[in-house]
CSV table of C-alpha atoms in Angstrom, one decimal:
chain,number,residue,atom,x,y,z
J,244,UNK,CA,16.9,-54.6,17.9
J,245,UNK,CA,20.4,-53.6,17.8
J,246,UNK,CA,19.5,-50.2,15.9
J,247,UNK,CA,17.0,-49.6,18.4
J,248,UNK,CA,19.3,-50.2,21.3
J,249,UNK,CA,21.7,-48.0,19.7
J,250,UNK,CA,19.2,-45.3,19.5
J,251,UNK,CA,18.4,-45.4,23.1
J,252,UNK,CA,21.9,-45.2,24.2
J,253,UNK,CA,22.6,-42.4,21.8
J,254,UNK,CA,19.8,-40.2,23.7
J,255,UNK,CA,21.2,-36.7,24.4
J,256,UNK,CA,22.3,-35.8,27.9
J,257,UNK,CA,19.0,-33.7,28.2
J,258,UNK,CA,16.8,-36.6,27.4
J,259,UNK,CA,18.7,-38.7,29.8
J,260,UNK,CA,18.2,-36.0,32.6
J,261,UNK,CA,14.5,-35.9,31.8
J,262,UNK,CA,14.3,-39.7,32.1
J,263,UNK,CA,15.9,-39.7,35.4
J,264,UNK,CA,13.6,-36.9,36.6
J,265,UNK,CA,10.6,-39.2,35.5
J,266,UNK,CA,12.0,-42.1,37.3
J,267,UNK,CA,12.5,-40.1,40.5
J,268,UNK,CA,9.0,-38.6,40.3
J,269,UNK,CA,7.4,-42.0,39.8
J,270,UNK,CA,9.2,-43.3,43.0
J,271,UNK,CA,8.2,-40.3,44.9
J,272,UNK,CA,4.5,-40.7,43.9
J,273,UNK,CA,4.5,-44.4,44.7
J,274,UNK,CA,6.3,-43.7,48.0
J,275,UNK,CA,3.8,-41.1,49.1
J,276,UNK,CA,1.0,-43.5,48.1
J,277,UNK,CA,2.1,-46.6,50.0
J,278,UNK,CA,5.2,-46.0,52.1
J,279,UNK,CA,8.6,-46.6,50.6
J,280,UNK,CA,9.0,-49.9,52.2
J,281,UNK,CA,6.3,-51.4,49.8
J,282,UNK,CA,7.8,-49.8,46.5
J,283,UNK,CA,9.8,-52.1,44.4
J,284,UNK,CA,12.3,-51.3,41.3
J,285,UNK,CA,9.6,-53.2,39.3
J,286,UNK,CA,6.9,-51.0,40.5
J,287,UNK,CA,8.8,-48.0,39.6
J,288,UNK,CA,9.7,-49.3,36.2
J,289,UNK,CA,6.0,-50.0,35.5
J,290,UNK,CA,4.9,-46.6,36.6
J,291,UNK,CA,7.3,-44.8,34.4
J,292,UNK,CA,6.5,-47.2,31.5
J,293,UNK,CA,10.1,-48.7,31.2
J,294,UNK,CA,11.3,-52.2,31.3
J,295,UNK,CA,13.2,-52.9,34.6
J,296,UNK,CA,16.3,-53.6,32.7
J,297,UNK,CA,16.2,-50.3,31.0
J,298,UNK,CA,15.7,-48.5,34.3
J,299,UNK,CA,18.9,-50.2,35.5
J,300,UNK,CA,20.9,-48.1,33.2
J,301,UNK,CA,19.8,-45.0,35.2
J,302,UNK,CA,19.8,-46.2,38.8
J,303,UNK,CA,21.7,-49.4,40.2
J,304,UNK,CA,19.1,-50.4,42.8
J,305,UNK,CA,15.7,-49.2,44.3
J,306,UNK,CA,17.9,-48.0,47.3
J,307,UNK,CA,19.9,-45.5,45.0
J,308,UNK,CA,16.7,-44.0,44.0
J,309,UNK,CA,15.3,-43.4,47.4
J,310,UNK,CA,18.7,-42.3,48.7
J,311,UNK,CA,18.7,-39.8,45.9
J,312,UNK,CA,15.2,-38.7,47.1
J,313,UNK,CA,16.4,-38.5,50.6
J,314,UNK,CA,19.2,-36.2,49.6
J,315,UNK,CA,16.7,-33.9,47.7
J,316,UNK,CA,14.5,-34.1,50.6
J,317,UNK,CA,17.2,-32.7,52.9
J,318,UNK,CA,17.9,-29.8,50.6
J,319,UNK,CA,14.3,-28.9,50.1
J,320,UNK,CA,13.5,-29.1,53.9
J,321,UNK,CA,16.6,-27.2,54.7
J,322,UNK,CA,15.5,-24.2,52.8
J,323,UNK,CA,11.8,-24.4,54.0
J,324,UNK,CA,13.1,-24.6,57.6
J,325,UNK,CA,15.6,-21.9,57.4
J,326,UNK,CA,12.8,-19.5,56.0
J,327,UNK,CA,10.5,-20.4,58.7
J,328,UNK,CA,13.1,-20.0,61.4
J,329,UNK,CA,13.9,-16.5,60.1
J,330,UNK,CA,10.2,-15.5,59.9
J,331,UNK,CA,9.5,-16.7,63.4
J,332,UNK,CA,8.0,-13.7,65.2
J,333,UNK,CA,9.1,-14.7,68.8
J,334,UNK,CA,12.5,-16.4,68.9
J,335,UNK,CA,13.2,-19.1,71.6
J,336,UNK,CA,13.1,-22.9,72.1
J,337,UNK,CA,9.4,-23.2,71.6
J,338,UNK,CA,9.3,-21.3,68.2
J,339,UNK,CA,12.5,-23.1,67.0
J,340,UNK,CA,10.9,-26.5,68.0
J,341,UNK,CA,7.7,-25.7,66.3
J,342,UNK,CA,9.4,-24.8,63.1
J,343,UNK,CA,11.4,-28.1,63.0
J,344,UNK,CA,8.1,-30.1,64.0
J,345,UNK,CA,5.9,-28.2,61.5
J,346,UNK,CA,8.1,-28.5,58.6
J,347,UNK,CA,9.1,-32.1,59.2
J,348,UNK,CA,5.5,-33.3,59.8
J,349,UNK,CA,4.3,-31.7,56.5
J,350,UNK,CA,6.7,-33.9,54.6
J,351,UNK,CA,5.7,-37.4,55.2
J,352,UNK,CA,7.6,-38.8,52.5
J,353,UNK,CA,10.8,-37.1,53.9
J,354,UNK,CA,10.1,-38.6,57.3
J,355,UNK,CA,9.5,-42.0,55.9
J,356,UNK,CA,12.8,-41.7,53.9
J,357,UNK,CA,14.8,-40.4,57.1
J,358,UNK,CA,13.8,-43.6,59.0
J,359,UNK,CA,14.8,-46.0,56.1
J,360,UNK,CA,18.1,-44.2,55.1
J,361,UNK,CA,20.4,-45.6,57.7
J,362,UNK,CA,18.7,-49.0,58.0
J,363,UNK,CA,17.7,-49.9,54.6
J,364,UNK,CA,18.9,-47.5,51.9
J,365,UNK,CA,22.6,-46.8,52.6
J,366,UNK,CA,23.1,-50.6,52.6
J,367,UNK,CA,22.3,-51.5,49.0
J,368,UNK,CA,24.2,-48.9,47.0
J,369,UNK,CA,27.7,-48.1,45.8
J,370,UNK,CA,30.3,-46.3,48.1
J,371,UNK,CA,30.2,-43.3,45.7
J,372,UNK,CA,26.5,-43.1,46.3
J,373,UNK,CA,26.9,-43.3,50.1
J,374,UNK,CA,29.4,-40.4,49.7
J,375,UNK,CA,27.4,-38.3,47.6
J,376,UNK,CA,24.5,-38.7,50.1
J,377,UNK,CA,26.5,-37.7,53.0
J,378,UNK,CA,27.9,-34.7,51.4
J,379,UNK,CA,24.5,-33.5,50.4
J,380,UNK,CA,23.1,-33.9,53.9
J,381,UNK,CA,26.1,-32.2,55.3
J,382,UNK,CA,25.5,-29.2,52.9
J,383,UNK,CA,21.8,-29.0,53.7
J,384,UNK,CA,22.7,-28.6,57.5
J,385,UNK,CA,24.4,-25.3,56.8
J,386,UNK,CA,21.3,-23.2,56.1
J,387,UNK,CA,19.6,-24.8,59.2
J,388,UNK,CA,22.7,-24.2,61.3
J,389,UNK,CA,23.0,-20.4,60.3
J,390,UNK,CA,19.2,-19.9,61.0
J,391,UNK,CA,19.1,-21.7,64.3
J,392,UNK,CA,22.1,-19.6,65.5
J,393,UNK,CA,20.2,-16.3,64.7
J,394,UNK,CA,17.3,-17.6,66.7
J,395,UNK,CA,19.2,-19.0,69.7
J,396,UNK,CA,22.7,-17.3,69.7
J,397,UNK,CA,23.8,-19.1,72.8
J,398,UNK,CA,23.5,-22.5,71.5
J,399,UNK,CA,26.9,-24.3,70.8
J,400,UNK,CA,27.9,-25.8,67.7
J,401,UNK,CA,27.7,-29.4,69.2
J,402,UNK,CA,24.0,-28.3,70.5
J,403,UNK,CA,23.0,-27.4,66.9
J,404,UNK,CA,24.3,-30.7,65.5
J,405,UNK,CA,22.5,-32.6,68.4
J,406,UNK,CA,19.4,-30.8,67.7
J,407,UNK,CA,19.3,-31.7,64.0
J,408,UNK,CA,20.2,-35.3,64.8
J,409,UNK,CA,17.3,-35.5,67.4
J,410,UNK,CA,14.8,-33.8,65.1
J,411,UNK,CA,15.4,-36.0,62.1
J,412,UNK,CA,15.8,-39.3,64.2
J,413,UNK,CA,12.5,-38.7,66.1
J,414,UNK,CA,10.6,-37.4,62.9
J,415,UNK,CA,11.6,-40.7,61.2
J,416,UNK,CA,10.6,-42.9,64.2
J,417,UNK,CA,7.5,-41.1,65.1
J,418,UNK,CA,6.3,-40.9,61.4
J,419,UNK,CA,6.6,-44.8,61.3
J,420,UNK,CA,4.7,-45.3,64.5
J,421,UNK,CA,2.0,-42.9,63.4
J,422,UNK,CA,1.7,-44.7,59.9
J,423,UNK,CA,1.7,-48.4,60.7
J,424,UNK,CA,-0.4,-49.7,57.6
J,425,UNK,CA,-4.0,-49.9,57.5
J,426,UNK,CA,-4.7,-53.3,59.2
J,427,UNK,CA,-2.5,-52.5,62.3
J,428,UNK,CA,-3.9,-48.9,62.5
J,429,UNK,CA,-7.5,-50.4,62.7
J,430,UNK,CA,-6.1,-52.9,65.4
J,431,UNK,CA,-4.8,-49.9,67.4
J,432,UNK,CA,-8.2,-48.2,67.2
J,433,UNK,CA,-10.3,-51.2,68.0
J,434,UNK,CA,-8.4,-52.2,71.2
J,435,UNK,CA,-8.4,-49.7,74.1
J,436,UNK,CA,-5.2,-51.2,75.7
J,437,UNK,CA,-3.4,-50.1,72.5
J,438,UNK,CA,-4.5,-46.4,72.8
J,439,UNK,CA,-0.9,-45.6,73.6
J,440,UNK,CA,0.2,-46.7,70.1
J,441,UNK,CA,-1.9,-44.0,68.4
J,442,UNK,CA,0.2,-40.8,68.2
J,443,UNK,CA,0.3,-37.6,66.3
J,444,UNK,CA,3.7,-36.6,64.8
J,445,UNK,CA,3.5,-32.8,65.1
J,446,UNK,CA,2.5,-32.0,68.6
J,447,UNK,CA,4.6,-34.8,70.1
J,448,UNK,CA,7.8,-33.7,68.1
J,449,UNK,CA,7.1,-30.1,68.9
J,450,UNK,CA,6.8,-31.0,72.6
J,451,UNK,CA,10.0,-33.1,72.9
J,452,UNK,CA,12.1,-30.7,70.8
J,453,UNK,CA,10.9,-27.9,73.0
J,454,UNK,CA,12.3,-29.7,76.0
J,455,UNK,CA,15.5,-30.7,74.2
J,456,UNK,CA,16.2,-27.2,73.1
J,457,UNK,CA,15.4,-25.7,76.4
J,458,UNK,CA,17.9,-28.2,78.0
J,459,UNK,CA,20.6,-27.7,75.3
J,460,UNK,CA,20.2,-23.7,75.8
J,461,UNK,CA,20.7,-24.2,79.4
J,462,UNK,CA,24.0,-25.7,78.6
J,463,UNK,CA,23.7,-28.8,80.6
J,464,UNK,CA,26.8,-30.9,80.4
J,465,UNK,CA,26.8,-34.7,81.4
J,466,UNK,CA,30.6,-34.3,82.3
J,467,UNK,CA,29.5,-32.1,85.2
J,468,UNK,CA,26.5,-34.2,86.3
H,244,UNK,CA,7.5,-90.7,56.2
H,245,UNK,CA,4.1,-90.3,57.6
H,246,UNK,CA,5.0,-91.9,60.8
H,247,UNK,CA,8.1,-89.6,61.2
H,248,UNK,CA,5.9,-86.5,60.6
H,249,UNK,CA,3.3,-87.8,63.1
H,250,UNK,CA,6.2,-88.4,65.6
H,251,UNK,CA,7.5,-84.6,65.0
H,252,UNK,CA,4.0,-83.3,65.6
H,253,UNK,CA,3.5,-85.3,68.7
H,254,UNK,CA,6.5,-83.8,70.5
H,255,UNK,CA,5.6,-82.6,74.0
H,256,UNK,CA,4.9,-79.0,74.9
H,257,UNK,CA,8.3,-78.9,76.7
H,258,UNK,CA,10.1,-80.2,73.7
H,259,UNK,CA,8.2,-77.6,71.6
H,260,UNK,CA,9.1,-74.8,74.1
H,261,UNK,CA,12.8,-75.9,73.9
H,262,UNK,CA,12.7,-75.9,70.1
H,263,UNK,CA,11.3,-72.3,70.1
H,264,UNK,CA,14.1,-71.2,72.5
H,265,UNK,CA,16.7,-72.7,70.2
H,266,UNK,CA,15.3,-70.8,67.3
H,267,UNK,CA,15.2,-67.5,69.2
H,268,UNK,CA,18.8,-68.1,70.4
H,269,UNK,CA,20.0,-68.8,67.0
H,270,UNK,CA,18.3,-65.6,65.6
H,271,UNK,CA,19.8,-63.7,68.5
H,272,UNK,CA,23.3,-64.9,67.7
H,273,UNK,CA,23.1,-64.3,63.9
H,274,UNK,CA,21.5,-60.8,64.6
H,275,UNK,CA,24.3,-59.8,67.0
H,276,UNK,CA,26.9,-61.1,64.6
H,277,UNK,CA,25.8,-59.3,61.3
H,278,UNK,CA,22.8,-57.0,62.3
H,279,UNK,CA,19.3,-58.3,61.9
H,280,UNK,CA,18.8,-56.8,58.4
H,281,UNK,CA,21.0,-59.5,56.9
H,282,UNK,CA,19.6,-62.5,58.9
H,283,UNK,CA,16.9,-64.5,56.7
H,284,UNK,CA,14.7,-67.2,57.9
H,285,UNK,CA,16.9,-69.6,55.9
H,286,UNK,CA,19.9,-68.5,57.8
H,287,UNK,CA,18.2,-69.2,61.2
H,288,UNK,CA,17.0,-72.5,60.1
H,289,UNK,CA,20.4,-73.6,59.1
H,290,UNK,CA,22.0,-72.3,62.3
H,291,UNK,CA,19.4,-74.3,64.3
H,292,UNK,CA,19.8,-77.4,62.2
H,293,UNK,CA,16.1,-77.6,60.8
H,294,UNK,CA,14.6,-77.4,57.4
H,295,UNK,CA,12.9,-74.0,56.7
H,296,UNK,CA,9.5,-75.7,56.3
H,297,UNK,CA,10.0,-77.3,59.8
H,298,UNK,CA,10.8,-73.8,61.3
H,299,UNK,CA,7.6,-72.4,59.9
H,300,UNK,CA,5.7,-74.7,62.3
H,301,UNK,CA,7.1,-72.5,65.2
H,302,UNK,CA,7.1,-69.0,63.6
H,303,UNK,CA,5.3,-67.6,60.7
H,304,UNK,CA,7.9,-65.2,59.4
H,305,UNK,CA,11.5,-64.0,60.2
H,306,UNK,CA,9.6,-60.8,61.4
H,307,UNK,CA,7.7,-62.6,63.9
H,308,UNK,CA,10.9,-64.2,65.4
H,309,UNK,CA,12.7,-60.7,65.6
H,310,UNK,CA,9.5,-59.0,66.9
H,311,UNK,CA,9.5,-61.7,69.8
H,312,UNK,CA,13.2,-60.9,70.5
H,313,UNK,CA,12.2,-57.2,70.7
H,314,UNK,CA,9.5,-57.8,73.1
H,315,UNK,CA,12.0,-60.0,75.2
H,316,UNK,CA,14.5,-57.1,74.8
H,317,UNK,CA,12.1,-54.6,76.2
H,318,UNK,CA,11.4,-56.7,79.4
H,319,UNK,CA,15.2,-57.3,79.9
H,320,UNK,CA,16.1,-53.8,79.4
H,321,UNK,CA,13.3,-52.5,81.6
H,322,UNK,CA,14.5,-54.6,84.7
H,323,UNK,CA,18.1,-53.4,84.2
H,324,UNK,CA,17.3,-49.7,83.6
H,325,UNK,CA,14.9,-49.7,86.6
H,326,UNK,CA,17.6,-51.2,88.8
H,327,UNK,CA,20.2,-48.8,87.6
H,328,UNK,CA,17.9,-45.8,88.2
H,329,UNK,CA,17.1,-47.0,91.8
H,330,UNK,CA,20.9,-47.3,92.6
H,331,UNK,CA,21.8,-44.0,91.1
H,332,UNK,CA,23.8,-42.1,94.0
H,333,UNK,CA,22.8,-38.6,92.7
H,334,UNK,CA,19.3,-38.2,91.3
H,335,UNK,CA,18.6,-35.7,88.7
H,336,UNK,CA,18.4,-35.3,84.8
H,337,UNK,CA,22.1,-36.2,84.2
H,338,UNK,CA,21.8,-39.4,86.3
H,339,UNK,CA,18.6,-40.4,84.6
H,340,UNK,CA,19.9,-39.6,81.0
H,341,UNK,CA,23.1,-41.7,81.9
H,342,UNK,CA,21.2,-44.7,83.0
H,343,UNK,CA,19.1,-44.7,79.9
H,344,UNK,CA,22.0,-44.1,77.6
H,345,UNK,CA,24.3,-46.7,79.3
H,346,UNK,CA,21.8,-49.5,79.5
H,347,UNK,CA,20.7,-48.9,75.8
H,348,UNK,CA,24.1,-48.6,74.4
H,349,UNK,CA,25.3,-51.8,76.3
H,350,UNK,CA,22.5,-53.6,74.2
H,351,UNK,CA,23.4,-53.3,70.5
H,352,UNK,CA,21.1,-56.0,69.4
H,353,UNK,CA,18.2,-54.4,71.2
H,354,UNK,CA,19.0,-51.1,69.6
H,355,UNK,CA,19.1,-52.7,66.0
H,356,UNK,CA,15.6,-54.3,66.9
H,357,UNK,CA,14.1,-51.0,68.1
H,358,UNK,CA,14.9,-49.4,64.9
H,359,UNK,CA,13.6,-52.3,62.7
H,360,UNK,CA,10.4,-52.8,64.7
H,361,UNK,CA,8.0,-50.2,63.4
H,362,UNK,CA,9.7,-50.1,59.9
H,363,UNK,CA,10.3,-53.6,59.1
H,364,UNK,CA,9.1,-56.1,61.8
H,365,UNK,CA,5.6,-55.0,62.5
H,366,UNK,CA,4.7,-55.2,58.8
H,367,UNK,CA,5.0,-59.0,58.1
H,368,UNK,CA,3.4,-60.6,61.0
H,369,UNK,CA,-0.2,-61.5,62.2
H,370,UNK,CA,-2.3,-59.0,64.0
H,371,UNK,CA,-2.2,-61.2,67.0
H,372,UNK,CA,1.5,-61.0,66.9
H,373,UNK,CA,1.4,-57.1,66.7
H,374,UNK,CA,-1.1,-57.0,69.6
H,375,UNK,CA,1.2,-59.2,71.7
H,376,UNK,CA,4.1,-57.2,70.9
H,377,UNK,CA,2.3,-53.9,71.8
H,378,UNK,CA,1.1,-55.2,75.2
H,379,UNK,CA,4.6,-56.6,75.9
H,380,UNK,CA,6.1,-53.1,75.5
H,381,UNK,CA,3.5,-51.5,77.5
H,382,UNK,CA,4.1,-53.7,80.4
H,383,UNK,CA,7.8,-53.2,80.1
H,384,UNK,CA,7.3,-49.5,80.5
H,385,UNK,CA,5.8,-49.7,84.0
H,386,UNK,CA,9.0,-50.6,86.0
H,387,UNK,CA,10.8,-47.7,84.1
H,388,UNK,CA,8.0,-45.3,84.7
H,389,UNK,CA,8.1,-46.2,88.5
H,390,UNK,CA,11.9,-45.8,88.7
H,391,UNK,CA,12.0,-42.6,86.8
H,392,UNK,CA,9.3,-41.1,89.0
H,393,UNK,CA,11.2,-42.0,92.0
H,394,UNK,CA,14.3,-40.1,90.6
H,395,UNK,CA,12.4,-37.1,89.2
H,396,UNK,CA,9.0,-36.6,91.2
H,397,UNK,CA,8.1,-33.5,89.3
H,398,UNK,CA,8.1,-35.0,85.9
H,399,UNK,CA,4.5,-35.5,84.5
H,400,UNK,CA,3.0,-38.7,83.1
H,401,UNK,CA,3.3,-37.3,79.5
H,402,UNK,CA,6.8,-36.3,80.3
H,403,UNK,CA,7.9,-39.8,81.3
H,404,UNK,CA,6.1,-41.3,78.1
H,405,UNK,CA,8.0,-38.6,76.0
H,406,UNK,CA,11.3,-39.6,77.6
H,407,UNK,CA,10.9,-43.3,77.0
H,408,UNK,CA,10.0,-42.7,73.3
H,409,UNK,CA,12.7,-40.3,72.9
H,410,UNK,CA,15.4,-42.6,74.4
H,411,UNK,CA,14.2,-45.8,72.4
H,412,UNK,CA,13.8,-43.8,69.1
H,413,UNK,CA,17.2,-42.1,69.3
H,414,UNK,CA,19.0,-45.4,70.5
H,415,UNK,CA,17.6,-47.1,67.4
H,416,UNK,CA,18.6,-44.4,64.9
H,417,UNK,CA,22.1,-43.6,66.6
H,418,UNK,CA,23.0,-47.3,66.7
H,419,UNK,CA,22.1,-47.6,62.9
H,420,UNK,CA,24.4,-44.6,62.1
H,421,UNK,CA,27.2,-45.9,64.3
H,422,UNK,CA,27.1,-49.4,62.8
H,423,UNK,CA,26.9,-48.8,59.1
H,424,UNK,CA,28.6,-51.9,57.9
H,425,UNK,CA,32.2,-52.5,57.2
H,426,UNK,CA,32.6,-50.9,53.8
H,427,UNK,CA,30.7,-47.7,54.5
H,428,UNK,CA,32.6,-47.5,58.0
H,429,UNK,CA,35.8,-47.5,56.0
H,430,UNK,CA,34.7,-44.8,53.7
H,431,UNK,CA,33.7,-42.5,56.7
H,432,UNK,CA,37.2,-42.9,58.3
H,433,UNK,CA,39.0,-42.4,54.8
H,434,UNK,CA,37.2,-39.2,53.8
H,435,UNK,CA,37.8,-36.3,56.2
H,436,UNK,CA,34.6,-34.6,54.8
H,437,UNK,CA,32.7,-37.4,56.3
H,438,UNK,CA,34.0,-37.1,59.8
H,439,UNK,CA,30.6,-36.0,61.0
H,440,UNK,CA,29.1,-39.5,60.0
H,441,UNK,CA,31.4,-41.3,62.8
H,442,UNK,CA,29.5,-41.2,66.0
H,443,UNK,CA,29.5,-42.8,69.3
H,444,UNK,CA,26.1,-43.9,70.7
H,445,UNK,CA,26.5,-43.6,74.5
H,446,UNK,CA,27.9,-40.1,75.1
H,447,UNK,CA,25.7,-38.7,72.3
H,448,UNK,CA,22.4,-40.2,73.8
H,449,UNK,CA,23.5,-39.2,77.2
H,450,UNK,CA,24.1,-35.6,76.2
H,451,UNK,CA,20.8,-35.4,74.3
H,452,UNK,CA,18.7,-36.9,76.9
H,453,UNK,CA,20.3,-34.8,79.6
H,454,UNK,CA,19.0,-31.8,77.6
H,455,UNK,CA,15.5,-33.3,77.0
H,456,UNK,CA,15.0,-34.4,80.5
H,457,UNK,CA,16.1,-30.9,81.8
H,458,UNK,CA,13.6,-29.3,79.6
H,459,UNK,CA,10.9,-31.8,80.4
H,460,UNK,CA,11.4,-31.2,84.2
H,461,UNK,CA,11.3,-27.5,83.6
H,462,UNK,CA,7.8,-28.2,82.4
H,463,UNK,CA,8.0,-26.2,79.1
H,464,UNK,CA,4.7,-26.3,77.3
H,465,UNK,CA,4.6,-25.5,73.6
H,466,UNK,CA,1.0,-24.2,74.1
H,467,UNK,CA,2.3,-21.5,76.1
H,468,UNK,CA,5.2,-20.5,73.8
């Protein structure tokens, strides 16, 4: 037993990195399948074929795993959104809103993570993990900010920050409302009084963000209201 | 023991109602104090001086208690917002945005509940409890819708629905970001690179909603973009 444990601890940095990647990939697959709320550390360990105690050598908590996936999600989304913004044929509030809505709605796991990050994920991890996460999201905003500025040169710095905050907050909230679990979804469809509870993320998000961007570009200032 | 159990079950409807109210009040107080994420059914039972098994005769789960508080929160906020909108001296997007932002930011527990409802609260309760909750929030929208229409007569039905959805989604998300727990809050203040993580709910919400309402009133339609 001791020799085997020694052997596992002596794994190369490359082997350790691969094991981490396997854990993250298992968490990603389970999260996509059932929503991250219902994925436990034990589920992830089972999916990757490790004992839970072995997995804890790589990540302290399930929240740390999902916070890492959220940071990766920001980085990946940032690149995709910046590219889509640069390719937009007809710059303006509608094109920018559609780029945000389309790229977010296409990333269900990321929307799920966005909603859970401030509520559930930042609360059961080390301060170092929170710091790393915040710096990663800060870095991911830069390519988005640059690409938005090219499309909407009159938008202020504060306006870009507000736009990104609004887009990710709404994407997280709308995705949760649109994906309530099978039983509740059936209830919504069966009771006509609950028709308002059935929503589609992308058109709703595009519509609201178009309005928000239009207003931000118009430079409305509450202090002058 | 049997006689005592019989006596408890024979409590009058009024006594039962009072006991329910005590449970809800204890949950409200604990939720305000530490955030609802960290309030368990055991905590609520202890605060109200009941055994957990006795509390389960009134509510099935902690989620059912907090979902009930969310429904009550909608009703109370709806009345306060409608009144504030009707009293606004200078109708227009800024006044409407400030009324939403001011009434939401003044209700921290409600903002906390708004963020948790679709993620965590609607998922561990009976379908009847979800149905009651959805019908309660639907009813609470009516006074808000009427009052918004008086202030902004050109806003479409869809525009009012989008405005309410945006306001509650953002209030929930921004409140969570603004109230990250003592340790993380200290980290944000100590590291200048994390200054962007420190936010104030009310001015931020007022600014974004002013923009959104301005755009909604302008009647921007993504289908024409």
